[in-house]
Short mmCIF file of C-alpha atoms (C1' of nucleotides) in Angstrom, two decimals:
data_model
loop_
_atom_site.label_atom_id
_atom_site.label_comp_id
_atom_site.label_asym_id
_atom_site.label_seq_id
_atom_site.Cartn_x
_atom_site.Cartn_y
_atom_site.Cartn_z
CA MET V 1 63.44 115.85 132.64
CA GLY V 2 65.95 112.90 132.90
CA ILE V 3 65.00 109.72 131.09
CA SER V 4 61.30 109.56 130.22
CA GLY V 5 60.08 106.32 131.23
CA LEU V 6 62.99 104.70 132.56
CA LEU V 7 61.75 104.17 135.97
CA PRO V 8 58.65 102.57 135.06
CA LEU V 9 60.42 100.10 133.04
CA LEU V 10 62.61 98.99 136.18
CA LYS V 11 59.56 99.02 138.48
CA SER V 12 60.33 95.29 139.03
CA ILE V 13 63.73 96.06 140.84
CA GLN V 14 62.18 98.78 142.63
CA VAL V 15 62.40 98.04 146.60
CA ASN V 16 60.54 99.84 149.23
CA LYS V 17 63.02 100.49 152.32
CA HIS V 18 62.75 102.10 155.69
CA LEU V 19 65.18 104.65 156.53
CA SER V 20 66.41 102.53 159.37
CA ASP V 21 67.61 100.39 156.83
CA PHE V 22 70.19 103.05 156.09
CA GLU V 23 71.38 103.16 159.55
CA GLY V 24 75.16 104.25 160.04
CA GLN V 25 75.42 105.19 156.16
CA THR V 26 76.29 108.21 154.46
CA LEU V 27 73.76 109.50 151.79
CA ALA V 28 74.14 112.16 149.06
CA VAL V 29 70.92 114.21 148.86
CA ASP V 30 70.16 116.18 145.81
CA ALA V 31 69.29 119.79 147.33
CA TYR V 32 67.65 121.05 144.49
CA VAL V 33 64.51 118.44 144.72
CA TRP V 34 63.92 119.45 148.46
CA LEU V 35 64.31 122.93 147.63
CA HIS V 36 61.69 123.22 144.71
CA ARG V 37 59.44 121.27 146.64
CA GLY V 38 59.67 123.39 149.59
CA VAL V 39 59.07 126.61 147.17
CA TYR V 40 56.38 124.66 145.08
CA ALA V 41 54.64 123.95 148.50
CA TYR V 42 54.27 127.43 150.26
CA ALA V 43 53.92 129.05 147.15
CA TYR V 44 51.01 126.86 146.64
CA VAL V 45 49.47 127.33 150.03
CA TRP V 46 50.24 131.29 150.17
CA LEU V 47 47.92 131.34 146.99
CA HIS V 48 45.29 129.31 147.90
CA ARG V 49 45.22 131.67 151.24
CA GLY V 50 44.74 134.47 149.01
CA VAL V 51 48.05 135.96 149.49
CA TYR V 52 48.44 137.56 145.98
CA ALA V 53 50.58 140.87 146.76
CA CYS V 54 54.28 140.92 146.04
CA ALA V 55 53.50 137.99 143.43
CA THR V 56 56.81 138.27 142.05
CA ASP V 57 58.67 137.50 145.56
CA LEU V 58 56.05 134.84 145.95
CA ALA V 59 57.29 133.13 142.86
CA THR V 60 60.44 133.41 143.88
CA GLY V 61 59.97 133.09 147.53
CA LYS V 62 62.34 135.96 148.29
CA LYS V 63 59.99 137.23 151.28
CA THR V 64 60.48 134.00 153.09
CA THR V 65 62.66 131.05 154.01
CA LYS V 66 60.04 128.67 154.88
CA TYR V 67 61.31 126.48 152.16
CA VAL V 68 64.44 126.14 154.04
CA ASP V 69 62.39 124.46 157.03
CA TYR V 70 61.04 121.85 154.37
CA ALA V 71 64.34 120.97 153.40
CA MET V 72 66.31 120.61 157.10
CA HIS V 73 63.00 119.07 158.20
CA ARG V 74 64.08 115.90 155.87
CA VAL V 75 67.77 116.44 156.85
CA ARG V 76 66.63 116.12 160.42
CA LEU V 77 64.66 112.96 159.59
CA LEU V 78 67.74 111.49 158.05
CA ARG V 79 70.13 112.23 161.08
CA HIS V 80 66.79 110.84 163.42
CA HIS V 81 67.72 107.56 161.79
CA LYS V 82 71.33 108.02 161.80
CA ILE V 83 71.82 108.65 158.56
CA GLN V 84 74.68 111.19 157.67
CA PRO V 85 73.51 113.50 154.71
CA TYR V 86 75.80 114.96 152.28
CA VAL V 87 73.80 117.67 150.82
CA VAL V 88 74.90 118.47 146.77
CA LEU V 89 73.76 121.70 145.33
CA ASP V 90 73.88 122.71 141.66
CA GLY V 91 76.37 124.96 140.53
CA GLY V 92 76.89 126.84 137.11
CA PRO V 93 74.70 125.81 134.07
CA LEU V 94 76.48 123.58 131.97
CA PRO V 95 77.03 124.54 128.11
CA ALA V 96 75.11 121.18 127.22
CA LYS V 97 72.45 121.93 128.96
CA LYS V 98 72.10 125.90 127.92
CA GLY V 99 69.38 125.17 125.09
CA THR V 100 66.95 123.56 128.08
CA GLU V 101 68.10 126.24 130.73
CA THR V 102 67.06 129.00 128.59
CA GLU V 103 64.08 127.36 127.53
CA ARG V 104 62.55 127.00 130.79
CA ARG V 105 63.53 130.74 131.91
CA GLN V 106 61.70 131.87 129.25
CA ARG V 107 58.63 129.43 130.06
CA ARG V 108 58.67 131.02 133.37
CA ALA V 109 58.77 134.76 132.48
CA GLU V 110 55.77 133.71 129.93
CA ASN V 111 53.98 132.50 133.19
CA LEU V 112 54.79 135.06 135.79
CA ALA V 113 53.56 137.84 132.92
CA LYS V 114 50.30 136.08 132.03
CA ALA V 115 49.84 135.62 135.94
CA ASN V 116 50.51 139.30 136.50
CA ALA V 117 48.04 140.13 133.77
CA LEU V 118 45.18 138.08 135.06
CA ALA V 119 45.72 139.27 138.80
CA ALA V 120 45.42 143.00 137.55
CA GLN V 121 41.93 141.94 135.87
CA GLY V 122 40.71 140.72 139.25
CA LYS V 123 41.02 136.81 138.10
CA HIS V 124 42.90 135.68 140.96
CA SER V 125 42.19 131.85 140.53
CA GLN V 126 43.12 132.00 136.87
CA ALA V 127 46.36 133.89 138.21
CA ARG V 128 47.16 131.66 140.66
CA GLU V 129 47.44 128.44 137.98
CA PHE V 130 50.23 130.64 136.47
CA TYR V 131 52.19 131.73 139.55
CA VAL V 132 52.66 128.29 140.74
CA LYS V 133 54.29 127.43 137.38
CA CYS V 134 56.81 130.13 137.56
CA VAL V 135 58.45 129.25 140.91
CA ASP V 136 62.08 128.63 141.09
CA VAL V 137 64.92 127.49 143.08
CA THR V 138 67.14 130.72 142.87
CA PRO V 139 70.70 130.78 144.21
CA GLN V 140 69.57 133.06 146.97
CA MET V 141 67.52 130.37 148.18
CA ALA V 142 70.10 127.52 147.75
CA TYR V 143 72.52 130.06 150.41
CA GLN V 144 69.90 130.53 152.59
CA PHE V 145 69.50 126.82 152.85
CA ILE V 146 73.66 126.32 153.20
CA LYS V 147 73.39 128.77 156.07
CA ALA V 148 70.82 126.51 157.77
CA LEU V 149 73.20 123.32 156.80
CA ARG V 150 76.22 125.13 158.32
CA THR V 151 74.46 126.01 161.72
CA GLU V 152 73.63 122.43 162.05
CA GLY V 153 77.00 120.98 160.64
CA VAL V 154 75.64 119.20 157.99
CA GLN V 155 78.28 118.42 155.45
CA TYR V 156 77.63 119.62 152.04
CA VAL V 157 79.32 120.70 148.58
CA VAL V 158 78.25 122.76 145.79
CA ALA V 159 79.17 121.06 142.45
CA PRO V 160 80.81 123.37 139.72
CA TYR V 161 78.00 122.23 137.47
CA GLU V 162 75.47 119.79 137.77
CA ALA V 163 74.54 118.10 141.57
CA ASP V 164 74.04 114.77 139.20
CA ALA V 165 77.75 114.13 138.28
CA GLN V 166 78.84 115.47 141.70
CA MET V 167 76.83 113.11 143.56
CA ALA V 168 77.96 110.17 141.51
CA TYR V 169 81.46 111.27 141.96
CA LEU V 170 81.19 111.25 145.39
CA GLU V 171 79.41 107.60 145.26
CA ARG V 172 82.06 106.39 142.94
CA ILE V 173 84.97 107.26 145.03
CA GLY V 174 83.42 105.84 148.38
CA LEU V 175 82.44 109.20 150.31
CA VAL V 176 78.67 107.95 150.16
CA ASP V 177 76.77 105.00 150.23
CA GLY V 178 73.59 105.71 148.08
CA ILE V 179 72.14 109.04 146.49
CA ILE V 180 68.70 110.51 147.21
CA THR V 181 67.19 112.15 144.23
CA GLU V 182 64.08 111.93 142.16
CA ASP V 183 65.99 112.01 138.63
CA SER V 184 66.31 108.94 136.77
CA ASP V 185 69.60 110.32 135.27
CA LEU V 186 71.66 109.04 138.29
CA LEU V 187 71.36 106.07 137.10
CA VAL V 188 72.70 106.91 133.27
CA PHE V 189 75.65 108.51 135.36
CA GLY V 190 76.60 105.21 136.51
CA CYS V 191 75.69 105.14 140.14
CA ARG V 192 75.47 101.82 142.32
CA LYS V 193 72.33 102.71 144.71
CA VAL V 194 69.84 105.39 143.85
CA LEU V 195 66.96 105.96 146.32
CA PHE V 196 64.00 107.82 145.26
CA LYS V 197 60.27 108.99 146.70
CA LEU V 198 61.41 109.74 149.95
CA ASP V 199 58.24 109.80 152.23
CA SER V 200 58.75 111.80 155.12
CA VAL V 201 55.70 110.62 156.85
CA SER V 202 56.31 106.92 156.92
CA SER V 203 59.97 107.13 156.91
CA THR V 204 60.22 105.07 153.42
CA ILE V 205 62.12 105.11 150.61
CA THR V 206 61.91 103.26 147.05
CA SER V 207 65.57 101.85 146.28
CA ILE V 208 66.98 101.05 142.86
CA SER V 209 70.32 99.10 142.74
CA ARG V 210 72.57 98.79 139.64
CA VAL V 211 73.43 95.06 140.60
CA ASP V 212 69.92 94.18 140.36
CA PHE V 213 69.57 95.34 136.45
CA GLY V 214 70.37 91.84 135.28
CA SER V 215 66.91 90.89 137.26
CA VAL V 216 64.96 93.09 134.75
CA THR V 217 62.89 90.63 132.74
CA ALA V 218 61.26 90.89 129.21
CA ALA V 219 58.38 89.96 130.80
CA GLU V 220 54.78 91.50 130.21
CA GLY V 221 56.50 93.34 127.10
CA GLY V 222 59.37 94.82 128.98
CA ILE V 223 62.91 94.69 128.48
CA SER V 224 65.66 92.70 129.92
CA LEU V 225 68.75 93.78 130.73
CA LEU V 226 70.64 90.32 131.67
CA GLY V 227 74.27 90.92 130.47
CA TRP V 228 74.12 94.64 129.51
CA THR V 229 77.11 96.64 130.47
CA ASP V 230 76.93 100.26 132.06
CA SER V 231 77.77 101.40 128.54
CA GLN V 232 75.04 99.50 126.76
CA PHE V 233 72.94 100.80 129.26
CA ARG V 234 74.00 104.57 128.83
CA ALA V 235 73.65 104.10 124.92
CA MET V 236 69.72 102.86 125.75
CA ALA V 237 69.34 105.78 127.61
CA ILE V 238 70.92 108.30 125.30
CA LEU V 239 69.20 107.16 122.47
CA SER V 240 65.67 107.55 123.95
CA GLY V 241 66.43 111.29 124.44
CA CYS V 242 68.30 112.81 127.46
CA ASP V 243 68.75 116.20 128.55
CA TYR V 244 71.84 116.98 126.46
CA LEU V 245 70.47 115.27 123.45
CA PRO V 246 66.90 114.95 121.83
CA SER V 247 66.03 111.56 120.41
CA ILE V 248 65.87 110.25 116.85
CA PRO V 249 62.18 111.24 116.24
CA GLY V 250 60.14 108.00 117.18
CA VAL V 251 62.71 106.39 119.08
CA GLY V 252 61.99 105.88 122.77
CA LEU V 253 63.45 103.30 125.36
CA LYS V 254 62.17 100.28 124.17
CA THR V 255 62.90 100.99 120.54
CA ALA V 256 66.57 101.89 121.62
CA TRP V 257 66.63 98.68 123.49
CA SER V 258 65.95 96.43 120.46
CA LEU V 259 67.74 98.69 118.00
CA LEU V 260 70.88 98.08 120.45
CA ARG V 261 70.15 94.31 120.63
CA LYS V 262 70.39 94.12 117.10
CA HIS V 263 72.88 96.26 115.84
CA ARG V 264 75.31 95.97 118.87
CA THR V 265 76.90 99.55 118.53
CA VAL V 266 75.35 102.82 117.89
CA GLU V 267 77.69 103.64 114.98
CA GLN V 268 76.18 100.34 113.19
CA LEU V 269 72.98 101.50 114.65
CA VAL V 270 72.80 104.52 113.20
CA ARG V 271 74.04 103.56 109.86
CA ALA V 272 71.42 100.88 109.51
CA LEU V 273 68.78 103.50 110.34
CA ARG V 274 69.75 106.07 107.73
CA LEU V 275 70.02 102.96 105.04
CA GLU V 276 66.51 101.89 106.04
CA GLY V 277 65.18 105.71 105.90
CA LYS V 278 62.25 104.94 108.00
CA LYS V 279 63.25 107.10 111.01
CA PRO V 280 64.96 110.65 110.28
CA VAL V 281 68.24 110.49 111.47
CA PRO V 282 69.44 114.20 112.13
CA LYS V 283 72.35 115.49 110.49
CA GLY V 284 75.37 115.21 112.88
CA TYR V 285 73.71 112.86 115.02
CA LEU V 286 76.38 110.67 115.51
CA GLU V 287 78.87 113.47 116.63
CA ALA V 288 76.22 115.01 118.96
CA TYR V 289 75.90 111.66 120.44
CA ARG V 290 79.33 111.38 121.35
CA LEU V 291 79.29 114.58 123.11
CA ALA V 292 76.33 113.49 125.01
CA GLU V 293 78.28 110.44 126.01
CA LYS V 294 81.28 112.55 127.28
CA VAL V 295 79.13 114.56 129.72
CA PHE V 296 77.76 111.54 131.29
CA LEU V 297 81.34 110.20 131.37
CA HIS V 298 83.54 113.06 132.04
CA GLN V 299 81.83 115.85 133.17
CA ARG V 300 83.74 118.11 135.54
CA VAL V 301 83.07 117.46 139.22
CA TYR V 302 84.51 118.82 142.41
CA CYS V 303 86.86 116.29 144.41
CA PRO V 304 86.74 117.01 148.37
CA LEU V 305 89.68 114.61 148.97
CA GLU V 306 92.10 116.36 146.27
CA GLU V 307 90.10 119.79 146.55
CA LYS V 308 90.04 120.47 143.07
CA LEU V 309 88.17 119.87 140.01
CA VAL V 310 88.32 116.63 138.10
CA SER V 311 86.73 114.59 135.56
CA LEU V 312 83.99 112.26 136.62
CA THR V 313 85.68 109.28 135.60
CA GLU V 314 89.20 109.59 133.98
CA VAL V 315 89.34 110.34 130.39
CA PRO V 316 91.44 107.77 128.47
CA ALA V 317 94.87 109.04 127.33
CA GLN V 318 93.80 108.29 123.73
CA ASP V 319 90.39 110.08 124.16
CA VAL V 320 91.93 113.45 122.74
CA MET V 321 89.72 116.28 123.93
CA ASP V 322 89.42 119.41 121.92
CA ALA V 323 88.34 122.90 123.25
CA GLU V 324 84.89 122.55 122.10
CA THR V 325 84.62 119.67 124.03
CA GLU V 326 86.01 120.79 127.02
CA ALA V 327 83.74 123.92 127.36
CA TYR V 328 80.89 121.25 126.59
CA ILE V 329 81.30 119.12 129.57
CA GLY V 330 82.80 121.69 131.74
CA ARG V 331 86.20 122.99 132.68
"C1'" DT G 1 52.54 98.33 120.55
"C1'" DG G 2 55.23 102.72 121.57
"C1'" DC G 3 56.04 107.32 121.11
"C1'" DT G 4 54.49 112.16 121.69
"C1'" DA G 5 52.54 115.36 124.19
"C1'" DG G 6 49.22 117.18 127.28
"C1'" DT G 7 47.54 117.47 132.33
"C1'" DA G 8 48.51 117.20 137.12
"C1'" DC G 9 51.51 117.14 140.78
"C1'" DT G 10 55.43 118.57 144.55
"C1'" DC G 11 52.96 120.62 151.55
"C1'" DA G 12 50.81 118.26 155.27
"C1'" DG G 13 48.63 119.66 162.44
"C1'" DG W 1 61.95 116.69 138.11
"C1'" DT W 2 57.58 112.52 138.28
"C1'" DA W 3 53.12 110.04 136.70
"C1'" DC W 4 49.67 109.33 134.25
"C1'" DT W 5 46.99 108.88 129.89
"C1'" DA W 6 44.41 109.95 125.17
"C1'" DG W 7 45.59 109.97 120.65
"C1'" DC W 8 48.34 108.86 116.86
"C1'" DA W 9 51.22 106.15 113.21
#
DNA sequence: TGCTAGTACTCAG
DNA sequence: GTACTAGCA
């Protein structure tokens, strides 16, 4: 779910750009977004055409590779504007995210069961609603996409775990100039240039740059990020709730922002909240916070230069990493 | 005022 | 994954 409410909060530094502005650059592409949209779109269209047969196959997109056309169309669009795409695919599930994953899988299975039941009763329009809710990108679909990428000589990499961390690494070591995604998490991973909402009709895209964070103003009830370090920004995001750690109940982005301004460090902040007793800080929160922070900092990624697994950012020598932590961030 | 949880959406000749 | 918003403390 990314960081809820982060993009609206950064509205004032969002810049609309044309793809031609990126001519000559290499941009990492979050493959999952394009595949999911492709699958969803075509599942949606078929269901509205009344193609209910083989509903399971429909939901998983097995019988077609139309979704690849959608993704490849966008790959070609980038190339048309002389942008070199560097497609990044998700790898295995990260232990830190296992809870979210199983929850989602379960919901999809429930929706599929509901859809099948409704379809059996002849209630097709109601069934459609639930079929659409169980579309998912399978590894088989990703493989179909990879085959198309190979055919057209497009650079790609499969991340050992999450594409987010992999893309952040590619940008950090200078293999790409920016990242195309729909996920606000990339900003928390410390990316410098993140591009959202690619519109293939107008060839436009919304850009958010790390260097502009200082221009985020406190006007109109917003927050000011002037002077905020990457570390502080990351703390705010994690405190507000992220994929690796739910928030302290009642704490969103703005509350996290003002709490951090007041207490400076997360340790002091948590201590203060527990003393006040107004918000229920879960037991072991601080430890869980440290783990979540490590996932954003040191998640395992693949280095195409060294051809081996490395940490997104180097783990400081004094930072002892026990086996449990290692398992959490990927090994 | 800000957080939560719900709904609607993802295509495109 | 996102955006939007009614309802709540």
